[in-house]
XYZ file of C-alpha atoms in Angstrom:
661
model
C -28.547 1.099 30.621
C -28.677 2.612 34.131
C -26.438 5.411 35.381
C -24.285 3.127 37.535
C -23.292 1.083 34.509
C -22.526 4.161 32.435
C -20.402 5.603 35.255
C -18.490 2.338 35.555
C -17.765 2.344 31.838
C -16.535 5.936 31.869
C -14.348 5.189 34.876
C -12.944 2.160 33.062
C -11.918 4.145 30.012
C -10.247 6.752 32.229
C -8.375 4.278 34.422
C -7.008 1.522 32.241
C -4.495 1.702 29.430
C -1.997 -0.437 27.593
C -3.752 -3.791 27.749
C -3.418 -5.641 24.434
C -6.711 -7.320 23.663
C -9.788 -7.031 21.522
C -12.793 -8.517 23.346
C -16.242 -8.913 21.877
C -19.279 -11.077 22.503
C -22.956 -11.172 21.696
C -24.503 -10.702 25.121
C -23.549 -8.329 27.923
C -24.287 -9.629 31.425
C -23.350 -8.362 34.838
C -22.213 -11.790 35.968
C -19.620 -12.125 33.221
C -18.485 -8.545 32.645
C -15.589 -7.894 35.013
C -13.428 -4.783 34.920
C -10.120 -5.449 36.649
C -7.308 -2.973 37.147
C -4.134 -3.407 35.117
C -1.768 -2.868 37.997
C -3.706 -4.983 40.448
C -4.240 -2.078 42.829
C -7.963 -1.737 42.284
C -10.574 -4.360 43.038
C -12.566 -5.842 40.204
C -15.770 -3.947 39.460
C -18.845 -5.957 38.504
C -21.333 -4.079 36.376
C -25.045 -4.387 37.122
C -26.913 -7.028 35.190
C -28.192 -6.033 31.800
C -30.059 -7.717 28.995
C -28.412 -5.528 26.361
C -27.211 -7.449 23.319
C -24.550 -6.570 20.794
C -26.227 -4.926 17.817
C -23.341 -3.802 15.624
C -19.653 -2.999 15.430
C -18.111 -0.064 13.625
C -14.623 1.304 13.057
C -13.515 4.914 12.836
C -11.227 5.733 9.926
C -7.724 6.936 10.698
C -5.940 9.458 8.519
C -3.242 8.171 6.211
C 0.199 9.075 7.606
C 2.232 11.769 5.843
C 5.762 13.143 5.994
C 4.541 15.554 8.658
C 5.005 12.520 10.908
C 7.625 10.493 9.070
C 8.020 8.059 11.968
C 4.407 6.954 11.495
C 5.098 6.159 7.836
C 8.068 4.004 8.834
C 6.253 1.634 11.179
C 2.889 -0.012 11.783
C 0.487 2.769 12.733
C -3.020 2.265 14.123
C -5.387 5.178 14.692
C -8.818 3.575 14.561
C -11.434 3.130 17.277
C -13.667 0.072 17.290
C -17.122 0.787 18.686
C -19.354 -1.971 20.036
C -22.978 -0.824 19.924
C -25.655 -2.442 22.110
C -29.399 -2.857 21.836
C -30.077 -0.334 24.636
C -28.260 2.413 22.662
C -25.148 2.167 24.862
C -21.715 1.615 23.386
C -18.123 0.820 24.306
C -15.147 2.236 22.393
C -11.875 0.348 21.978
C -8.892 2.324 20.772
C -6.890 -0.104 18.658
C -3.164 -0.821 18.713
C -0.759 -3.277 17.104
C 1.059 -5.935 19.130
C 3.835 -7.967 17.434
C 4.862 -11.416 18.642
C 8.268 -10.921 17.053
C 10.193 -9.348 14.213
C 11.606 -12.000 11.894
C 15.256 -12.552 12.662
C 14.611 -12.442 16.420
C 15.775 -15.382 18.516
C 12.656 -16.740 20.225
C 11.964 -19.596 22.630
C 11.822 -23.135 21.263
C 9.923 -24.247 24.370
C 12.791 -26.431 25.581
C 15.097 -23.868 27.127
C 16.752 -22.921 23.849
C 16.070 -20.496 21.035
C 15.234 -20.644 17.350
C 15.460 -17.997 14.644
C 12.013 -16.610 13.828
C 11.356 -16.987 10.112
C 14.525 -19.021 9.666
C 15.063 -21.309 6.652
C 15.812 -25.037 6.793
C 16.748 -27.594 4.142
C 15.253 -31.036 3.476
C 17.273 -32.431 6.418
C 16.037 -29.654 8.735
C 19.456 -28.033 8.821
C 19.721 -24.212 8.706
C 20.267 -22.708 5.247
C 23.080 -20.218 5.551
C 23.603 -16.870 3.868
C 27.317 -16.830 3.050
C 27.181 -14.034 0.493
C 29.192 -11.557 2.622
C 32.571 -12.763 3.839
C 32.756 -12.988 7.616
C 29.028 -12.446 8.120
C 27.623 -15.927 7.687
C 24.148 -16.272 9.184
C 21.017 -18.331 8.725
C 18.633 -16.954 6.134
C 15.408 -15.592 7.598
C 12.336 -14.285 5.852
C 11.217 -10.676 5.544
C 7.875 -11.899 4.179
C 5.621 -13.473 6.834
C 2.232 -14.174 5.330
C -0.746 -16.472 5.991
C -1.606 -16.918 9.674
C -4.227 -18.992 11.511
C -5.118 -18.608 15.197
C -6.697 -21.697 16.736
C -7.101 -23.911 19.774
C -6.378 -27.612 20.256
C -8.007 -29.991 22.714
C -5.933 -30.970 25.758
C -2.754 -28.979 25.040
C 0.381 -30.237 26.773
C 2.820 -27.321 26.338
C 4.442 -26.362 29.627
C 4.864 -22.813 30.910
C 1.278 -21.733 30.218
C -0.299 -19.540 32.915
C -3.615 -18.875 31.176
C -4.801 -21.006 28.254
C -2.703 -22.348 25.420
C -3.700 -21.205 21.945
C -1.731 -21.636 18.742
C -0.901 -19.666 15.625
C 0.389 -21.200 12.416
C 2.487 -18.710 10.447
C 4.017 -19.227 7.015
C 6.810 -17.254 5.391
C 6.421 -16.579 1.688
C 10.005 -15.790 0.643
C 13.005 -13.649 1.504
C 13.721 -10.670 -0.702
C 17.495 -10.334 -0.640
C 20.707 -11.941 0.525
C 23.108 -9.907 2.638
C 24.908 -9.124 -0.621
C 21.646 -7.615 -1.935
C 21.110 -10.302 -4.579
C 17.524 -11.393 -5.177
C 16.463 -14.523 -3.293
C 12.857 -14.594 -4.445
C 11.670 -18.153 -5.091
C 15.071 -19.656 -4.298
C 14.451 -20.879 -0.733
C 11.934 -23.442 0.581
C 9.233 -21.613 2.517
C 9.286 -22.206 6.282
C 6.104 -22.667 8.272
C 5.930 -22.457 12.057
C 3.583 -23.234 14.936
C 3.537 -20.602 17.685
C 2.322 -21.621 21.134
C 0.741 -18.572 22.756
C -0.229 -18.020 26.387
C -3.672 -16.377 26.412
C -4.144 -14.347 29.591
C -7.713 -15.003 30.737
C -8.014 -11.610 32.439
C -6.734 -9.456 29.600
C -6.823 -11.620 26.500
C -3.166 -10.786 25.832
C -1.251 -13.348 23.751
C 2.370 -14.052 24.698
C 4.752 -16.249 22.714
C 5.883 -19.310 24.688
C 7.197 -21.649 21.997
C 8.167 -21.463 18.323
C 8.258 -24.749 16.403
C 9.471 -25.040 12.809
C 7.319 -27.607 11.010
C 9.228 -30.390 9.271
C 8.224 -30.169 5.592
C 10.602 -32.809 4.240
C 7.753 -35.320 3.864
C 6.009 -33.024 1.343
C 9.161 -32.150 -0.657
C 9.434 -28.735 1.018
C 7.143 -25.786 0.380
C 7.085 -23.376 -2.548
C 6.216 -19.648 -2.100
C 3.570 -19.957 0.621
C 1.361 -16.892 0.405
C -2.156 -16.437 1.861
C -3.767 -18.964 4.187
C -7.009 -19.744 5.980
C -8.318 -21.743 8.906
C -10.433 -24.736 7.954
C -13.748 -25.262 9.787
C -12.159 -28.335 11.410
C -9.244 -26.344 12.825
C -6.358 -26.965 10.420
C -4.199 -24.401 8.650
C -4.729 -24.361 4.884
C -1.573 -23.018 3.303
C -0.740 -22.231 -0.334
C 1.923 -22.564 -3.021
C 1.512 -19.758 -5.530
C 3.041 -19.197 -8.970
C 3.339 -22.911 -9.705
C 6.678 -23.515 -11.439
C 6.238 -24.113 -15.162
C 7.312 -27.702 -15.782
C 8.023 -26.889 -19.447
C 10.306 -23.950 -18.669
C 14.072 -24.020 -18.441
C 14.889 -24.862 -14.801
C 17.309 -21.953 -14.566
C 14.450 -19.591 -15.455
C 11.697 -20.892 -13.161
C 13.796 -20.840 -9.936
C 13.945 -24.642 -9.889
C 17.755 -24.898 -10.000
C 18.372 -22.507 -7.118
C 15.379 -23.717 -5.113
C 16.503 -27.317 -5.505
C 20.104 -26.525 -4.587
C 19.078 -24.759 -1.383
C 16.556 -27.436 -0.441
C 18.333 -30.637 -1.525
C 21.922 -29.603 -2.218
C 21.369 -30.632 -5.846
C 20.067 -28.602 -8.769
C 18.250 -31.596 -10.270
C 16.433 -33.048 -7.237
C 13.311 -30.863 -7.032
C 10.424 -31.831 -9.331
C 8.211 -28.909 -10.485
C 5.127 -31.140 -10.294
C 5.540 -31.391 -6.512
C 4.790 -27.671 -6.128
C 1.703 -25.558 -6.727
C -0.551 -27.665 -4.500
C -2.528 -27.176 -1.278
C -0.617 -27.895 1.973
C -2.563 -28.509 5.184
C -1.021 -28.204 8.669
C -2.422 -29.913 11.759
C -1.324 -28.572 15.150
C -0.538 -31.139 17.820
C -1.258 -30.683 21.558
C 2.478 -30.307 22.282
C 2.805 -27.268 19.994
C 4.355 -29.130 17.090
C 2.730 -29.540 13.694
C 2.379 -32.085 10.915
C 1.842 -31.315 7.247
C 0.459 -32.954 4.106
C -0.115 -31.741 0.553
C -3.321 -32.258 -1.396
C -2.455 -32.905 -5.054
C -6.072 -33.237 -6.166
C -7.137 -29.585 -5.768
C -5.555 -28.293 -8.963
C -1.996 -27.166 -9.604
C -2.529 -23.433 -9.912
C -1.194 -20.243 -8.339
C -2.790 -21.071 -4.998
C -3.379 -18.005 -2.888
C -5.976 -17.979 -0.142
C -8.691 -20.658 -0.115
C -12.041 -20.621 1.664
C -13.787 -23.778 2.826
C -17.565 -23.422 2.902
C -19.618 -24.532 5.931
C -20.424 -27.894 4.347
C -16.780 -28.820 5.099
C -16.418 -29.982 1.478
C -16.648 -27.063 -0.947
C -13.472 -24.993 -1.409
C -13.101 -21.722 -3.298
C -9.611 -20.879 -4.573
C -7.680 -17.722 -5.191
C -5.511 -17.923 -8.329
C -2.855 -15.201 -8.249
C -1.733 -14.959 -11.856
C -2.514 -13.416 -15.231
C -4.960 -15.575 -17.211
C -6.166 -17.029 -13.932
C -9.441 -18.816 -13.346
C -12.070 -19.205 -10.669
C -11.595 -22.763 -9.408
C -13.761 -24.745 -6.988
C -13.009 -28.091 -5.367
C -15.656 -30.364 -3.828
C -14.302 -33.034 -1.512
C -15.825 -36.495 -1.508
C -15.998 -36.495 2.294
C -16.409 -33.792 4.907
C -13.225 -32.496 6.535
C -11.079 -34.506 4.135
C -9.461 -32.783 1.143
C -7.590 -35.860 -0.084
C -10.141 -36.739 -2.801
C -12.773 -34.887 -4.782
C -13.830 -33.095 -7.966
C -12.278 -29.982 -9.498
C -14.307 -27.343 -11.372
C -13.472 -24.145 -13.227
C -15.805 -21.250 -14.031
C -17.099 -19.929 -17.299
C -18.232 -16.312 -16.889
C -21.228 -15.116 -18.886
C -21.917 -11.730 -20.416
C -22.185 -8.624 -18.284
C -19.030 -8.851 -16.169
C -18.432 -5.347 -14.794
C -16.560 -3.385 -12.123
C -19.588 -1.168 -11.519
C -21.046 -2.100 -8.093
C -24.441 -0.856 -9.321
C -24.455 -3.163 -12.335
C -26.211 -6.522 -12.455
C -24.200 -9.624 -11.678
C -22.728 -11.703 -14.493
C -23.762 -15.387 -14.541
C -21.244 -18.111 -13.751
C -21.425 -21.692 -15.041
C -19.105 -24.592 -14.279
C -16.861 -26.949 -16.232
C -15.824 -30.130 -14.467
C -12.117 -30.771 -14.965
C -12.078 -34.174 -13.295
C -12.132 -36.206 -10.103
C -9.095 -37.653 -8.373
C -7.420 -38.631 -5.152
C -4.324 -36.874 -3.902
C -2.412 -40.156 -3.861
C -3.024 -40.933 -7.529
C -2.032 -37.432 -8.679
C 1.098 -37.474 -6.505
C 2.029 -40.761 -8.192
C 1.502 -39.194 -11.628
C 3.651 -36.247 -10.554
C 6.555 -38.553 -9.787
C 6.214 -40.862 -12.809
C 5.279 -38.577 -15.719
C 7.382 -36.112 -17.648
C 5.700 -32.894 -18.848
C 5.939 -34.082 -22.465
C 4.055 -37.257 -21.516
C 1.043 -35.061 -20.688
C 1.027 -32.497 -23.501
C 3.096 -30.844 -26.159
C 3.747 -27.121 -25.749
C 5.087 -24.723 -28.378
C 5.856 -21.007 -28.105
C 5.384 -20.395 -31.836
C 2.445 -21.494 -33.952
C 3.062 -25.023 -35.288
C 0.505 -24.328 -38.030
C 3.016 -21.887 -39.562
C 5.861 -24.372 -39.501
C 6.928 -26.642 -42.331
C 5.297 -29.073 -42.377
C 2.270 -27.350 -40.809
C 0.667 -28.931 -37.733
C -2.873 -27.777 -37.034
C -3.467 -30.113 -34.104
C -2.379 -27.514 -31.538
C -4.663 -25.015 -29.772
C -3.599 -21.462 -29.014
C -3.942 -20.473 -25.370
C -2.422 -17.853 -23.074
C -0.454 -18.705 -19.949
C 0.458 -15.858 -17.618
C -0.211 -13.367 -20.383
C 1.869 -15.064 -23.060
C 0.703 -17.042 -26.087
C 1.360 -20.775 -26.297
C 0.160 -23.597 -28.514
C -0.671 -26.835 -26.727
C -1.739 -30.361 -27.658
C -3.022 -32.927 -25.185
C -1.499 -36.374 -25.367
C -3.951 -39.317 -25.685
C -5.394 -40.506 -22.392
C -3.809 -37.720 -20.376
C -6.955 -35.795 -19.405
C -6.650 -36.520 -15.676
C -2.927 -35.797 -15.508
C -3.461 -32.542 -17.396
C -6.417 -31.480 -15.245
C -4.483 -31.808 -11.998
C -0.853 -31.183 -12.993
C -1.240 -28.742 -15.919
C -4.427 -27.180 -14.616
C -4.127 -23.757 -16.239
C -3.294 -25.137 -19.670
C -6.008 -27.785 -19.502
C -8.656 -25.337 -18.269
C -7.887 -23.122 -21.241
C -8.188 -26.090 -23.596
C -11.680 -26.984 -22.344
C -13.017 -23.433 -22.683
C -12.891 -21.943 -19.160
C -12.827 -18.186 -18.600
C -9.127 -17.692 -17.914
C -9.141 -13.923 -17.866
C -8.750 -12.968 -14.204
C -5.610 -11.187 -13.046
C -4.222 -11.302 -9.519
C -7.186 -13.144 -7.967
C -5.939 -13.278 -4.409
C -7.877 -13.641 -1.155
C -11.257 -15.342 -0.797
C -13.662 -15.387 2.147
C -17.339 -16.036 2.861
C -20.299 -14.255 4.460
C -22.345 -17.189 5.776
C -25.487 -15.297 6.754
C -25.999 -13.817 3.292
C -24.469 -16.804 1.482
C -22.049 -14.573 -0.411
C -18.365 -15.201 -1.108
C -15.849 -12.444 -1.705
C -12.808 -12.538 -3.963
C -10.039 -9.938 -4.186
C -8.672 -8.881 -7.567
C -5.461 -6.999 -6.787
C -5.354 -5.602 -10.319
C -8.008 -5.635 -13.014
C -5.733 -5.351 -16.020
C -3.969 -7.280 -18.794
C -6.071 -10.377 -19.610
C -9.202 -8.759 -18.139
C -9.219 -5.934 -20.696
C -10.736 -6.202 -24.172
C -8.244 -5.590 -26.952
C -5.402 -7.192 -25.018
C -4.115 -10.327 -26.732
C -4.322 -12.354 -23.535
C -8.019 -11.475 -23.230
C -8.683 -13.957 -26.048
C -9.401 -16.817 -23.600
C -11.135 -14.688 -20.963
C -14.680 -15.702 -21.819
C -17.116 -13.069 -20.541
C -14.401 -11.068 -18.765
C -13.829 -8.073 -21.029
C -13.418 -4.669 -19.382
C -13.317 -1.477 -21.431
C -10.228 -0.312 -19.530
C -7.924 -1.493 -16.791
C -8.362 -0.668 -13.121
C -4.900 -1.084 -11.606
C -6.217 -0.347 -8.115
C -8.314 -3.517 -8.244
C -11.624 -4.572 -6.766
C -13.324 -6.943 -4.375
C -15.962 -9.075 -6.088
C -19.084 -10.621 -4.530
C -20.288 -14.054 -5.616
C -23.756 -15.357 -4.801
C -23.626 -18.969 -3.563
C -26.309 -21.491 -4.481
C -27.116 -25.171 -4.719
C -28.783 -27.105 -7.499
C -26.250 -26.139 -10.183
C -25.138 -28.431 -13.004
C -21.799 -28.759 -14.771
C -21.057 -28.493 -18.495
C -22.109 -32.106 -19.043
C -25.473 -31.564 -17.331
C -24.485 -33.498 -14.201
C -25.592 -32.181 -10.818
C -22.892 -30.491 -8.742
C -23.013 -31.928 -5.234
C -22.777 -28.665 -3.280
C -25.070 -25.963 -1.921
C -22.197 -23.437 -1.931
C -21.241 -22.894 -5.567
C -20.955 -19.375 -7.048
C -23.824 -18.700 -9.441
C -22.918 -15.133 -10.402
C -20.296 -12.449 -9.816
C -20.384 -8.664 -9.412
C -18.236 -5.857 -8.009
C -18.624 -5.023 -4.325
C -16.030 -2.304 -3.813
C -13.331 -0.865 -6.082
C -10.210 1.244 -5.956
C -9.566 4.311 -8.071
C -6.534 5.044 -10.236
C -5.301 8.650 -10.039
C -2.432 10.769 -11.275
C 0.340 10.820 -8.665
C -0.547 13.022 -5.684
C 1.865 15.118 -3.627
C 3.015 12.074 -1.632
C 3.358 9.776 -4.648
C 0.149 7.717 -4.444
C -1.172 6.633 -7.844
C -4.387 5.238 -6.372
C -6.854 7.235 -4.319
C -5.528 6.906 -0.724
C -9.079 7.037 0.630
C -10.120 3.934 -1.269
C -8.709 0.424 -1.469
C -5.747 -0.303 -3.739
C -4.686 -3.798 -4.773
C -6.782 -5.770 -2.280
C -5.015 -9.000 -1.354
C -5.771 -10.631 1.993
C -9.489 -10.471 2.793
C -11.360 -12.009 5.724
C -14.976 -11.640 6.802
C -16.126 -11.435 10.426
C -19.653 -12.766 10.914
C -19.975 -11.190 14.356
C -18.775 -7.765 13.228
C -20.450 -7.976 9.787
C -17.158 -6.583 8.544
C -14.961 -7.422 5.576
C -11.307 -6.784 6.442
C -9.105 -5.946 3.452
C -5.292 -5.934 3.408
C -3.428 -4.300 0.534
C -0.507 -5.433 -1.622
C -0.078 -2.319 -3.649
C 2.568 -0.513 -5.600
C 0.034 2.296 -5.813
C -0.235 3.436 -2.162
C 2.957 4.753 -0.570
C 1.835 3.045 2.634
C -0.400 -0.004 2.309
C -3.428 -0.168 4.574
C -5.720 -2.549 6.397
C -9.365 -1.582 5.865
C -12.657 -2.514 7.520
C -15.717 -2.471 5.258
C -19.100 -2.841 6.941
C -21.312 -4.944 4.672
C -24.528 -3.410 6.031
C -23.637 0.285 6.292
C -21.235 0.271 3.295
C -18.752 2.309 5.362
C -15.065 1.839 4.528
C -12.641 2.651 7.356
C -8.857 2.741 7.329
C -7.802 0.783 10.413
C -4.024 0.414 10.109
C -1.095 1.590 8.007
C 1.911 -0.671 7.390
C 5.463 0.671 6.941
C 6.032 2.363 3.588
C 6.814 -0.177 0.896
C 5.427 -3.068 2.965
C 2.504 -5.343 2.128
C -0.292 -6.078 4.615
C -0.391 -9.872 5.070
C -1.436 -12.619 7.470
C -4.973 -11.313 7.906
C -7.206 -13.537 10.033
C -10.393 -12.402 11.792
C -11.171 -14.559 14.840
C -14.674 -13.899 16.153
C -14.213 -15.835 19.357
C -11.406 -17.785 21.000
C -11.994 -18.504 24.693
C -14.214 -15.426 24.830
C -11.865 -13.045 23.010
C -11.901 -11.587 19.523
C -8.700 -11.031 17.517
C -7.639 -9.562 14.197
C -4.345 -11.153 13.177
C -2.141 -9.107 10.847
C 1.455 -9.210 9.611
C 3.400 -7.235 7.067
C 6.268 -8.069 4.742
C 9.210 -6.417 2.918
C 9.183 -2.949 4.591
C 10.994 -0.346 2.531
C 10.554 -2.215 -0.754
C 10.824 0.937 -2.803
C 9.097 1.459 -6.128
C 8.717 4.429 -8.421
C 5.893 5.867 -6.294
C 8.259 6.219 -3.314
C 10.629 8.761 -4.856
C 9.243 11.570 -2.684
C 9.482 9.688 0.627
C 12.394 7.284 0.161
C 15.225 9.555 1.319
C 13.419 10.405 4.557
C 11.970 7.002 5.351
C 14.710 4.568 4.341
C 16.959 5.165 7.386
C 13.953 5.006 9.725
C 12.752 1.692 8.317
C 16.265 0.251 8.398
C 16.499 1.183 12.070
C 13.091 -0.337 12.859
C 13.388 -3.591 10.926
C 16.930 -4.983 10.907
C 18.162 -3.042 7.877
C 14.918 -4.068 6.151
C 15.611 -7.801 6.572
C 12.924 -8.115 9.270
C 9.122 -7.883 9.311
C 6.426 -8.265 11.971
C 4.053 -11.064 12.959
C 1.318 -9.923 15.332
C -2.249 -8.847 15.935
C -4.548 -5.872 16.451
C -5.549 -5.245 20.034
C -7.602 -2.934 22.215
C -5.330 -0.298 23.725
C -7.391 1.352 26.443
C -9.419 -1.292 28.183
C -9.399 -4.853 29.335
C -13.150 -5.248 29.379
C -14.235 -8.762 28.491
C -17.649 -9.124 26.903
C -18.462 -12.807 27.097
C -21.602 -14.874 27.165
C -22.949 -15.787 30.594
């Protein structure tokens, strides 16, 4: 690149600061690259034309914060530089920063001249659910656990008050940790989900909140523990309902009584079979949203799903002990309301050694169904109509009954017997139990985020902990198939799965997809350590408990968010698939989990990395060294630890826009 261009770039980096954006595009051209001053005092500077193309993106790795700067441990800290490298050997550096839209518990605009409580809870009649646990301090419950987020656009938006372009974010809230009286509220409130209308400044790329709309979920019986999420190729938000409530458990022990009371005003109204499914949110041009649930995708501990580019094949996360690798293939493109459900059987050779060969994966077909028919079964069948479940071995009873099969559910032994003619109901409403009965490899633990690298046709799956049912010698490993580690790795791993077509199921029938996993191997792992001087029990320079993961095709980068009780501060990492370089990009407040990860390669010419966090100051045993110092700081930052942030990573020092001509 010529000297004039280089001088302009240096001048840009010296002049401009504080502009929240992260721009990136494939081609750099003089006609589209405009450098405009933040304060409006300087004229726009057009760079000379260039044919340089984007060749790669890299991230510098920030140091993990320590008590030497306690304030940095008590908030979201970003110290990474993103470097865009071009084909002519030039580069542009973007110092990154974090920009929140709000802290939950803030009053934000409802788009109609009023306000609404960010992260607030509503019952089946869309009335606020109140926290009355402290006399004289009644207030609406709001979540400290924002999670899955999708950033998207909609054709012909009609929201008023937009100065640039209207874009939208769908944000879901997993749970709230505590009442004001410090009693646990986990699983007891129906998860809210909101559509944010954002004003995208076309000069800077900055996103500003204009409208917050709480989605009415009464038509889908409310939502249950919404965790990770993804954006479908057709522009809808694919939510989740994890830790499906056990329909055979006592309602007082599976949160059903309290959940039902808060949602319906009655302990008996909520039906466990209406939860543990796949919700899908469609954003409307006016900034509202509609929602439906897909009952035909398996009732499992849904975490973060990934739809493949055929618009039909869906890979699931399954966040539980004795979890499985599940795939759903829709009958029609862009329509998840009917299809076939499969579960994996893992062959010999499963390993956490990235240098080891991949273990083969084969597929068992659990069944085909429509969402409507399974929803009908959910409302008409009792659990005992589908199968019999015992917690002690019926073969040892008097009289002995040998018709039961021993399985493990969430790490605990059970004996189950399928009722005649109930295969379909079991496959879609008692998916874990049925998958174990038909011989699937139900050995995974904490299988969380999933994402896909389209160019290499590789999917990635996060295992937040490789323990319990994954380890040989553990009782729950008995139904794990080929998953049998010599020892646990609590720090977890990200696995790579090669995607292929032409596969057949257990009956020899062709599987109608070109995007099915054929094998699985470790890509990157954490490392368990003895506690260090700060309290970390996993190597702070490697991943620990990977949870949210998203792949950027343009940046060739796998972003990894942690949900760890092993790192004092959890981190957001960037792992370059080509260079194998792992870089720490962001640190969340101590005790918080990195959530809401969403890599957006291009939206109206701008690139964004969405990221939230939840439950700051959620202290565990590893925090004994830092808790006394950090607790008052986190309370001051985040509403006495009742609040958490929803936002995105931005470029701090420049408002350069690299867009195609």
